[in-house]
Tab-separated table of C-alpha atoms and ligand atoms in Angstrom:
chain	number	residue	atom	x	y	z
A	1	MET	CA	100.649	146.441	83.360
A	2	ASN	CA	104.143	147.617	84.174
A	3	LYS	CA	106.016	150.046	81.980
A	4	ASN	CA	108.714	147.637	80.658
A	5	LEU	CA	106.115	145.307	79.276
A	6	THR	CA	104.128	148.063	77.586
A	7	GLN	CA	107.293	149.462	75.985
A	8	LYS	CA	108.218	146.053	74.593
A	9	LEU	CA	104.900	145.911	72.810
A	10	SER	CA	105.252	148.865	70.504
A	11	LYS	CA	104.118	146.468	67.688
A	12	PRO	CA	101.611	143.917	69.028
A	13	ILE	CA	101.564	140.702	66.957
A	14	ILE	CA	97.844	140.355	67.404
A	15	LYS	CA	95.236	143.026	66.874
A	16	LYS	CA	92.022	141.412	67.946
A	17	VAL	CA	91.525	138.858	70.653
A	18	ALA	CA	88.314	137.100	71.690
A	19	ILE	CA	88.196	135.730	75.245
A	20	ILE	CA	85.460	133.279	76.221
A	21	GLY	CA	84.453	133.627	79.898
A	22	ALA	CA	84.318	136.656	82.218
A	23	GLY	CA	85.576	134.759	85.233
A	24	PRO	CA	88.783	135.735	87.053
A	25	GLY	CA	90.929	134.266	84.268
A	26	GLY	CA	89.168	135.867	81.278
A	27	LEU	CA	88.968	139.285	82.917
A	28	ALA	CA	92.558	139.346	84.181
A	29	THR	CA	93.786	138.308	80.719
A	30	ALA	CA	91.701	140.993	79.076
A	31	ILE	CA	93.203	143.636	81.341
A	32	ALA	CA	96.709	142.396	80.658
A	33	LEU	CA	96.344	142.312	76.863
A	34	LYS	CA	94.356	145.550	76.691
A	35	SER	CA	97.093	147.433	78.496
A	36	GLN	CA	99.385	146.343	75.657
A	37	GLY	CA	97.158	148.041	73.086
A	38	VAL	CA	95.380	144.896	71.896
A	39	ASP	CA	91.690	145.058	70.980
A	40	VAL	CA	90.234	142.525	73.419
A	41	GLN	CA	86.568	141.489	73.622
A	42	VAL	CA	85.229	139.225	76.367
A	43	TYR	CA	82.195	136.977	75.781
A	44	GLU	CA	80.302	135.649	78.806
A	45	ARG	CA	77.330	133.296	78.804
A	46	ALA	CA	75.694	134.826	81.925
A	47	GLN	CA	72.908	137.301	81.072
A	48	GLN	CA	74.108	139.596	83.827
A	49	PHE	CA	76.720	139.742	86.531
A	50	ARG	CA	75.072	138.232	89.580
A	51	PRO	CA	76.156	136.989	92.992
A	52	ALA	CA	77.733	133.595	92.269
A	53	GLY	CA	80.747	131.470	93.051
A	54	THR	CA	82.486	130.542	96.296
A	55	GLY	CA	84.867	132.193	98.745
A	56	LEU	CA	88.437	131.977	97.421
A	57	GLY	CA	91.798	132.182	99.154
A	58	LEU	CA	94.206	134.309	97.168
A	59	ALA	CA	97.794	133.461	97.944
A	60	PRO	CA	101.059	135.329	97.314
A	61	ASN	CA	101.736	133.723	93.906
A	62	GLY	CA	98.305	134.725	92.551
A	63	LEU	CA	98.403	138.167	94.132
A	64	ASN	CA	101.905	138.850	92.749
A	65	ALA	CA	100.737	137.897	89.288
A	66	LEU	CA	97.600	140.020	89.550
A	67	ASN	CA	99.508	142.973	90.966
A	68	ALA	CA	101.887	142.820	87.967
A	69	ILE	CA	98.855	143.035	85.662
A	70	VAL	CA	96.991	145.688	87.636
A	71	PRO	CA	99.393	147.542	89.910
A	72	GLY	CA	97.857	148.272	93.285
A	73	ILE	CA	94.973	145.834	92.937
A	74	VAL	CA	95.947	143.930	96.063
A	75	GLU	CA	95.037	146.999	98.124
A	76	THR	CA	91.610	147.111	96.481
A	77	LEU	CA	91.076	143.384	97.098
A	78	LYS	CA	91.954	143.863	100.745
A	79	SER	CA	88.928	146.096	101.099
A	80	SER	CA	86.691	143.908	98.888
A	81	GLY	CA	87.679	140.801	100.756
A	82	CYS	CA	89.441	140.003	104.003
A	83	GLU	CA	93.092	139.757	104.975
A	84	VAL	CA	93.645	136.487	106.846
A	85	ASN	CA	95.842	136.879	109.884
A	86	HIS	CA	94.529	134.018	111.960
A	87	THR	CA	93.233	130.596	111.095
A	88	VAL	CA	91.766	127.967	113.389
A	89	LEU	CA	91.328	124.190	113.216
A	90	LYS	CA	88.355	122.825	115.112
A	91	ASN	CA	86.707	119.452	115.649
A	92	ILE	CA	83.047	118.957	114.979
A	93	GLN	CA	82.181	119.556	118.639
A	94	GLY	CA	83.460	123.086	118.084
A	95	GLU	CA	86.602	122.632	120.201
A	96	THR	CA	89.737	124.348	119.052
A	97	ILE	CA	92.537	121.964	118.076
A	98	ARG	CA	95.025	124.518	116.783
A	99	THR	CA	95.212	128.183	115.984
A	100	ASN	CA	97.748	129.703	113.577
A	101	GLN	CA	98.945	133.145	112.861
A	102	THR	CA	99.540	133.337	109.097
A	103	LYS	CA	103.033	134.252	107.933
A	104	TYR	CA	102.480	134.741	104.200
A	105	LEU	CA	103.323	138.411	104.226
A	106	GLU	CA	106.630	137.900	106.036
A	107	GLN	CA	107.583	134.850	104.025
A	108	TYR	CA	106.368	135.750	100.522
A	109	GLY	CA	105.724	139.460	100.462
A	110	GLN	CA	101.937	139.217	100.040
A	111	PRO	CA	99.237	138.258	102.514
A	112	LEU	CA	96.570	135.566	102.250
A	113	LEU	CA	93.294	137.188	101.205
A	114	THR	CA	89.834	135.689	101.138
A	115	VAL	CA	87.384	137.094	98.649
A	116	TRP	CA	84.057	136.124	97.165
A	117	TRP	CA	84.367	135.003	93.499
A	118	TYR	CA	81.600	137.488	92.592
A	119	ARG	CA	83.378	140.442	94.245
A	120	LEU	CA	86.626	139.476	92.512
A	121	GLN	CA	84.760	139.423	89.229
A	122	GLN	CA	83.343	142.877	89.979
A	123	VAL	CA	86.756	144.315	90.922
A	124	LEU	CA	88.325	142.971	87.718
A	125	ALA	CA	85.377	143.970	85.439
A	126	SER	CA	85.559	147.528	86.809
A	127	ARG	CA	89.067	147.764	85.306
A	128	LEU	CA	87.706	147.245	81.807
A	129	PRO	CA	85.420	149.396	79.634
A	130	SER	CA	81.969	147.876	79.995
A	131	GLU	CA	81.435	147.824	76.213
A	132	ILE	CA	84.136	145.150	75.714
A	133	ILE	CA	82.362	142.674	77.997
A	134	HIS	CA	79.525	140.982	76.068
A	135	LEU	CA	77.071	139.275	78.394
A	136	ASN	CA	74.513	136.727	77.156
A	137	HIS	CA	77.060	135.267	74.728
A	138	ARG	CA	77.270	131.535	75.224
A	139	CYS	CA	80.012	130.248	72.999
A	140	ILE	CA	79.136	127.051	71.138
A	141	GLY	CA	82.250	126.551	69.018
A	142	PHE	CA	84.675	128.078	66.565
A	143	HIS	CA	86.360	127.591	63.204
A	144	GLN	CA	89.876	128.684	62.476
A	145	ASP	CA	92.040	129.010	59.328
A	146	GLU	CA	95.267	130.851	58.488
A	147	ASN	CA	93.379	134.187	58.406
A	148	GLY	CA	91.797	134.060	61.866
A	149	VAL	CA	89.154	132.498	64.080
A	150	GLU	CA	85.419	132.659	63.649
A	151	VAL	CA	83.681	132.256	67.054
A	152	TYR	CA	80.072	131.082	67.304
A	153	PHE	CA	77.466	131.876	69.950
A	154	ASP	CA	74.023	130.620	70.824
A	155	GLY	CA	71.534	133.096	69.288
A	156	GLN	CA	74.153	135.824	68.650
A	157	LYS	CA	76.189	136.880	65.606
A	158	PRO	CA	79.596	135.188	65.096
A	159	VAL	CA	82.683	137.284	65.720
A	160	HIS	CA	86.099	137.228	64.051
A	161	ALA	CA	89.446	137.473	65.896
A	162	ASP	CA	93.158	136.854	65.391
A	163	LEU	CA	93.351	134.858	68.594
A	164	LEU	CA	90.798	133.016	70.702
A	165	ILE	CA	91.370	132.279	74.424
A	166	GLY	CA	89.147	129.758	76.164
A	167	ALA	CA	88.771	130.951	79.783
A	168	ASP	CA	85.428	129.187	80.122
A	169	GLY	CA	86.071	127.001	83.158
A	170	VAL	CA	86.135	123.289	83.879
A	171	ASN	CA	83.432	122.456	81.301
A	172	SER	CA	85.147	124.540	78.615
A	173	VAL	CA	83.559	124.460	75.177
A	174	ILE	CA	86.822	125.615	73.685
A	175	ARG	CA	88.766	122.767	75.264
A	176	GLU	CA	86.100	120.277	74.179
A	177	THR	CA	86.225	121.614	70.594
A	178	LEU	CA	90.031	121.356	70.586
A	179	PHE	CA	90.527	118.056	72.302
A	180	GLY	CA	87.118	116.367	72.681
A	181	GLU	CA	87.640	114.734	76.097
A	182	GLY	CA	84.066	114.627	77.337
A	183	GLN	CA	83.141	114.878	81.008
A	184	PRO	CA	85.657	115.872	83.731
A	185	ASN	CA	86.850	113.289	86.331
A	186	TYR	CA	85.002	112.999	89.602
A	187	ILE	CA	87.688	112.732	92.230
A	188	GLY	CA	85.667	111.373	95.135
A	189	SER	CA	84.651	114.527	96.971
A	190	MET	CA	81.124	115.958	97.111
A	191	CYS	CA	80.747	119.651	97.810
A	192	TRP	CA	78.050	121.931	99.201
A	193	ARG	CA	78.696	125.634	99.442
A	194	ALA	CA	77.214	129.115	99.683
A	195	VAL	CA	78.122	132.731	100.431
A	196	ILE	CA	75.729	134.596	102.716
A	197	GLU	CA	75.565	137.797	104.787
A	198	TYR	CA	76.261	136.256	108.171
A	199	HIS	CA	78.103	136.777	111.399
A	200	HIS	CA	78.688	134.506	114.381
A	201	GLU	CA	80.739	135.322	117.445
A	202	LEU	CA	82.554	131.980	116.988
A	203	PHE	CA	84.294	133.522	114.006
A	204	ASN	CA	85.229	136.833	115.667
A	205	ASP	CA	88.920	136.214	116.040
A	206	TYR	CA	89.574	134.086	113.004
A	207	GLN	CA	89.192	134.901	109.366
A	208	LEU	CA	89.348	131.256	108.320
A	209	VAL	CA	87.900	128.267	110.248
A	210	PHE	CA	88.598	124.715	109.179
A	211	VAL	CA	86.489	122.007	110.807
A	212	LYS	CA	87.611	118.426	110.432
A	213	GLY	CA	85.090	115.599	110.795
A	214	ASP	CA	85.110	111.938	109.849
A	215	LYS	CA	85.602	111.798	106.039
A	216	GLN	CA	84.029	115.209	105.958
A	217	PHE	CA	85.185	118.786	106.555
A	218	MET	CA	84.032	122.351	106.365
A	219	TYR	CA	85.650	125.699	105.670
A	220	ILE	CA	84.063	128.878	106.989
A	221	LEU	CA	85.686	131.994	105.554
A	222	ASN	CA	85.144	135.640	106.293
A	223	VAL	CA	85.113	137.044	102.776
A	224	GLY	CA	84.651	140.678	103.831
A	225	GLY	CA	81.752	143.111	103.777
A	226	GLY	CA	79.785	141.073	106.376
A	227	TYR	CA	79.725	138.001	104.111
A	228	THR	CA	80.660	134.468	105.083
A	229	SER	CA	81.506	131.636	102.701
A	230	TRP	CA	80.948	128.093	103.901
A	231	ILE	CA	82.178	125.097	101.990
A	232	SER	CA	81.496	121.551	103.145
A	233	ARG	CA	83.031	118.530	101.469
A	234	LYS	CA	82.503	114.832	102.099
A	235	PHE	CA	84.374	111.765	100.928
A	236	SER	CA	82.015	109.891	98.678
A	237	PRO	CA	83.294	107.312	96.133
A	238	ASP	CA	80.056	107.687	94.099
A	239	TYR	CA	78.018	110.791	93.896
A	240	SER	CA	74.353	111.590	93.468
A	241	LEU	CA	72.703	114.987	93.160
A	242	SER	CA	69.553	116.095	95.025
A	243	GLN	CA	66.357	116.731	93.092
A	244	ASN	CA	65.679	120.283	94.248
A	245	ALA	CA	66.966	123.111	96.477
A	246	ASP	CA	65.034	121.993	99.579
A	247	GLU	CA	66.414	118.497	99.255
A	248	VAL	CA	69.937	119.929	98.946
A	249	LYS	CA	69.560	121.885	102.188
A	250	SER	CA	68.064	118.927	104.115
A	251	ARG	CA	70.827	116.671	102.787
A	252	ILE	CA	73.663	118.896	103.957
A	253	LEU	CA	72.031	119.449	107.328
A	254	GLN	CA	71.653	115.685	107.596
A	255	GLU	CA	75.359	115.324	106.720
A	256	LEU	CA	76.135	117.734	109.610
A	257	ALA	CA	73.669	116.129	112.005
A	258	ASP	CA	76.369	115.389	114.642
A	259	TRP	CA	78.122	118.726	114.264
A	260	ASP	CA	78.065	121.542	116.795
A	261	LYS	CA	75.102	123.927	116.400
A	262	SER	CA	77.415	126.842	115.567
A	263	PHE	CA	78.353	125.084	112.319
A	264	ARG	CA	74.820	123.939	111.499
A	265	ALA	CA	73.569	127.461	112.187
A	266	VAL	CA	75.466	128.918	109.220
A	267	VAL	CA	73.836	126.340	106.919
A	268	GLU	CA	70.400	126.837	108.524
A	269	ALA	CA	70.741	130.587	107.892
A	270	THR	CA	71.313	129.978	104.149
A	271	PRO	CA	68.313	130.127	101.819
A	272	ALA	CA	68.014	126.702	100.144
A	273	GLU	CA	68.241	128.077	96.616
A	274	GLN	CA	71.606	129.694	97.425
A	275	ILE	CA	73.285	126.378	98.295
A	276	TRP	CA	75.336	124.888	95.479
A	277	GLU	CA	75.702	121.090	95.436
A	278	GLY	CA	78.097	119.319	93.140
A	279	PRO	CA	81.002	116.973	92.617
A	280	ILE	CA	84.646	118.076	92.798
A	281	CYS	CA	86.251	117.374	89.452
A	282	ASP	CA	89.498	117.790	87.573
A	283	ARG	CA	90.881	116.675	84.245
A	284	PRO	CA	94.098	114.967	83.289
A	285	PRO	CA	96.867	117.409	82.328
A	286	LEU	CA	97.240	118.117	78.596
A	287	THR	CA	100.541	118.087	76.763
A	288	HIS	CA	99.392	121.085	74.683
A	289	TRP	CA	96.879	123.803	75.401
A	290	SER	CA	96.840	125.400	71.982
A	291	GLN	CA	96.207	124.754	68.323
A	292	ALA	CA	97.204	127.488	65.889
A	293	ARG	CA	95.231	130.564	66.963
A	294	VAL	CA	93.333	129.098	69.873
A	295	SER	CA	94.518	128.501	73.445
A	296	LEU	CA	93.272	127.793	76.944
A	297	LEU	CA	93.704	129.454	80.323
A	298	GLY	CA	92.720	128.887	83.946
A	299	ASP	CA	90.280	126.106	84.790
A	300	ALA	CA	89.752	125.465	81.062
A	301	ALA	CA	93.435	124.530	80.820
A	302	HIS	CA	94.156	122.958	84.209
A	303	PRO	CA	91.051	122.342	86.349
A	304	MET	CA	92.152	121.189	89.773
A	305	ALA	CA	90.676	120.038	93.057
A	306	PRO	CA	90.393	122.989	95.485
A	307	ALA	CA	92.488	121.301	98.174
A	308	MET	CA	95.480	123.677	97.753
A	309	GLY	CA	93.342	126.720	96.916
A	310	GLN	CA	95.371	127.263	93.754
A	311	GLY	CA	92.786	127.314	90.916
A	312	ALA	CA	92.343	131.059	90.694
A	313	ASN	CA	95.928	131.745	91.812
A	314	THR	CA	97.475	129.748	88.981
A	315	THR	CA	94.910	131.286	86.617
A	316	PHE	CA	96.331	134.754	87.387
A	317	GLU	CA	99.814	133.393	86.740
A	318	ASP	CA	98.540	132.169	83.312
A	319	ALA	CA	97.065	135.590	82.474
A	320	TYR	CA	100.296	137.356	83.313
A	321	GLU	CA	102.492	134.905	81.449
A	322	LEU	CA	100.277	134.760	78.355
A	323	ALA	CA	100.482	138.569	78.006
A	324	GLU	CA	104.259	138.433	78.548
A	325	CYS	CA	104.616	135.803	75.817
A	326	PHE	CA	102.742	137.981	73.363
A	327	SER	CA	104.944	140.930	74.228
A	328	ASP	CA	108.112	138.910	73.662
A	329	SER	CA	107.376	136.835	70.549
A	330	ALA	CA	107.435	137.541	66.860
A	331	THR	CA	104.521	135.238	65.871
A	332	ILE	CA	101.366	133.796	67.442
A	333	GLU	CA	102.837	130.321	67.173
A	334	ALA	CA	106.024	131.335	69.059
A	335	ALA	CA	103.992	133.153	71.714
A	336	LEU	CA	101.708	130.174	72.385
A	337	THR	CA	104.637	127.723	72.440
A	338	SER	CA	106.391	129.916	74.948
A	339	TYR	CA	103.194	130.213	77.009
A	340	GLU	CA	102.794	126.413	77.172
A	341	GLN	CA	106.468	125.991	78.071
A	342	ARG	CA	106.122	128.434	80.975
A	343	ARG	CA	102.825	127.022	82.266
A	344	ILE	CA	102.109	123.367	81.588
A	345	GLU	CA	104.772	121.742	83.774
A	346	ARG	CA	104.056	123.963	86.768
A	347	THR	CA	100.267	123.620	86.650
A	348	LYS	CA	100.571	119.875	86.030
A	349	LEU	CA	102.461	119.460	89.312
A	350	ILE	CA	99.951	121.630	91.213
A	351	GLN	CA	97.003	119.765	89.698
A	352	ALA	CA	98.497	116.403	90.733
A	353	ARG	CA	99.271	117.635	94.206
A	354	SER	CA	95.789	119.121	94.594
A	355	ALA	CA	94.122	115.801	93.662
A	356	VAL	CA	96.241	113.941	96.273
A	357	GLY	CA	95.596	116.710	98.798
A	358	GLU	CA	91.830	116.473	98.286
A	359	ILE	CA	91.778	112.821	99.361
A	360	ARG	CA	94.366	113.353	102.089
A	361	TYR	CA	91.965	115.779	103.716
A	362	TYR	CA	89.990	112.768	104.780
A	363	ASP	CA	92.866	111.072	106.566
A	364	ASP	CA	92.163	110.845	110.279
A	365	PHE	CA	94.174	112.501	112.997
A	366	THR	CA	95.558	109.146	114.110
A	367	SER	CA	98.404	108.663	111.601
A	368	SER	CA	101.732	108.400	113.446
A	369	ASN	CA	103.628	111.532	114.486
A	370	HIS	CA	106.488	110.473	112.265
A	371	THR	CA	104.244	110.200	109.183
A	372	GLN	CA	102.631	113.527	109.961
A	373	GLN	CA	106.051	115.127	110.339
A	374	GLN	CA	107.287	113.717	106.996
A	375	GLN	CA	104.067	114.885	105.326
A	376	MET	CA	104.403	118.358	106.801
A	377	THR	CA	107.975	118.769	105.526
A	378	LEU	CA	106.951	117.683	101.982
A	379	ASN	CA	103.969	120.079	102.095
A	380	ASN	CA	106.062	122.951	103.332
A	381	ASP	CA	108.593	122.548	100.499
A	382	PHE	CA	105.858	122.318	97.910
A	383	HIS	CA	103.932	125.289	99.258
A	384	LYS	CA	107.132	127.320	99.316
A	385	TRP	CA	107.714	126.565	95.638
A	386	VAL	CA	104.085	127.444	94.779
A	387	TYR	CA	103.884	130.670	96.770
A	388	SER	CA	107.318	131.901	95.714
A	389	TYR	CA	106.245	132.413	92.091
A	390	LYS	CA	107.199	135.889	90.957
A	391	PRO	CA	106.281	137.568	87.697
A	392	SER	CA	109.420	137.930	85.560
A	393	VAL	CA	109.023	141.689	85.259
A	394	VAL	CA	108.667	143.018	88.771
A	395	ARG	CA	107.502	146.542	89.443
B	401	FAD	C1	84.740	124.821	96.459
B	401	FAD	C2	85.845	125.548	95.712
B	401	FAD	C3	86.810	126.274	96.420
B	401	FAD	C4	87.808	126.913	95.711
B	401	FAD	N1	88.748	127.585	96.431
B	401	FAD	C5	89.756	128.234	95.770
B	401	FAD	C6	90.743	128.944	96.520
B	401	FAD	O1	90.691	129.025	97.741
B	401	FAD	N2	91.723	129.560	95.816
B	401	FAD	C7	91.823	129.508	94.457
B	401	FAD	O2	92.737	130.094	93.897
B	401	FAD	N3	90.871	128.817	93.725
B	401	FAD	C8	89.883	128.185	94.374
B	401	FAD	N4	88.912	127.520	93.661
B	401	FAD	C9	89.043	127.458	92.189
B	401	FAD	C10	88.620	128.723	91.455
B	401	FAD	O3	87.268	128.993	91.724
B	401	FAD	C11	88.808	128.535	89.966
B	401	FAD	O4	90.093	127.985	89.729
B	401	FAD	C12	88.730	129.885	89.223
B	401	FAD	O5	87.475	130.450	89.402
B	401	FAD	C13	89.062	129.668	87.726
B	401	FAD	O6	88.827	130.867	87.024
B	401	FAD	P1	88.486	130.783	85.481
B	401	FAD	O7	88.246	132.197	85.073
B	401	FAD	O8	89.441	129.948	84.776
B	401	FAD	O9	87.088	129.954	85.389
B	401	FAD	P2	85.692	130.242	86.086
B	401	FAD	O10	85.807	130.910	87.376
B	401	FAD	O11	84.985	128.925	86.051
B	401	FAD	O12	84.968	131.237	85.061
B	401	FAD	C14	84.587	130.802	83.777
B	401	FAD	C15	83.605	131.836	83.219
B	401	FAD	O13	83.245	131.422	81.865
B	401	FAD	C16	81.876	131.486	81.691
B	401	FAD	N5	81.539	130.483	80.696
B	401	FAD	C17	81.533	129.131	80.792
B	401	FAD	N6	81.201	128.550	79.656
B	401	FAD	C18	80.970	129.549	78.763
B	401	FAD	C19	80.590	129.582	77.399
B	401	FAD	N7	80.325	128.471	76.709
B	401	FAD	N8	80.444	130.777	76.760
B	401	FAD	C20	80.701	131.925	77.440
B	401	FAD	N9	81.042	131.971	78.781
B	401	FAD	C21	81.181	130.788	79.400
B	401	FAD	C22	81.293	131.201	83.066
B	401	FAD	O14	80.001	131.682	83.225
B	401	FAD	C23	82.296	131.941	83.972
B	401	FAD	O15	81.950	133.297	84.164
B	401	FAD	C24	87.879	126.865	94.299
B	401	FAD	C25	86.903	126.172	93.614
B	401	FAD	C26	85.871	125.518	94.287
B	401	FAD	C27	84.805	124.792	93.506
């Protein structure tokens, strides 16, 4: 965390913080608060850190936020992931429709990086003392009063904290306990994905390949270290899940039956049990994320469709801003009010745009040039606004 912020916090207003979830959001927030002298403890349901999650695109807004929390981390992520200089759009026959040289660095001061969720988790966890990350702690609820929050876990002792942050993802127990909304919304897109050690000459010159089919598309990302992340999505008004891993693999290969063998090969090379199948979901935006001593962050606060690749990026913005608010405010209530004011409107717009973008992915190439041009201008303006986010205290 930068020096100005640490200096402002000579008297932290909270001593002990419990964070639920050791994903990108929980870990980044823990680093940010810990560097302000706060006693932070992170509780994660997984029994151990293990290869999981998808390939993520980290964009300038997320990288700027993360770099303000952990100066220099972008350099580490470049070596744990992959800097994207070239992207390519292909059709399902494998023919190139368009290639692009990315201009993020020139336009926004940070590159586009691709990184495996698991590697990102490892990089962030390595910045924290291991004893403050408590694995095998599945949170099942909490109780709060004016003295603090009691947090409950499945089969583990409860813990007490001054502040509880739910960074426990789209199916957040903390959000459910606060607002009781039930299941997330299915937004009409089914997803199959995996990360495997894989190389194909087709991907030599491009770090990111996007293949557009009929109501179906696939991303193939180089996520560094010899690993490839593939993500296939299909428009599907209703969804059903396969019964077992072998069925998942046969199903996705069936979905790609007409696709060029280079695309099918990456799926064929993936062990069935490593393929994740599931619906793409979001939730309606909330008007508040907090109640008294409890608040939300990342996917728990604003789960969004992956169309814009902004879930983790906006999560890092949350982590930075939350820590800033605690450094600036005299009470927990003031800090959380300020956090919501800084975050809800922005993430609401990005959530809405991501949901529209997810379905727009399935538009065919035949819309008129004029419509495509109008759409591109709107997208460019929106992307500019998203990527231009800068932490308020810049190093
Ligand atoms: C196909 C796909 C592609 C994506 N692409 C991008 C992209 O390109 N760029 C981008 O920025 N984002 C992308 N995202 C979104 C990104 O993965 C999420 O927004 C990001 O991981 C959110 O971080 P988080 O820490 O809030 O939640 P999560 O990553 O979901 O982490 C939550 C953590 O909490 C733990 N947990 C859950 N419940 C409990 C409990 N009860 N008790 C204790 N621990 C618990 C989980 O085990 C997990 O470790 C993509 C998502 C998908 C599905």
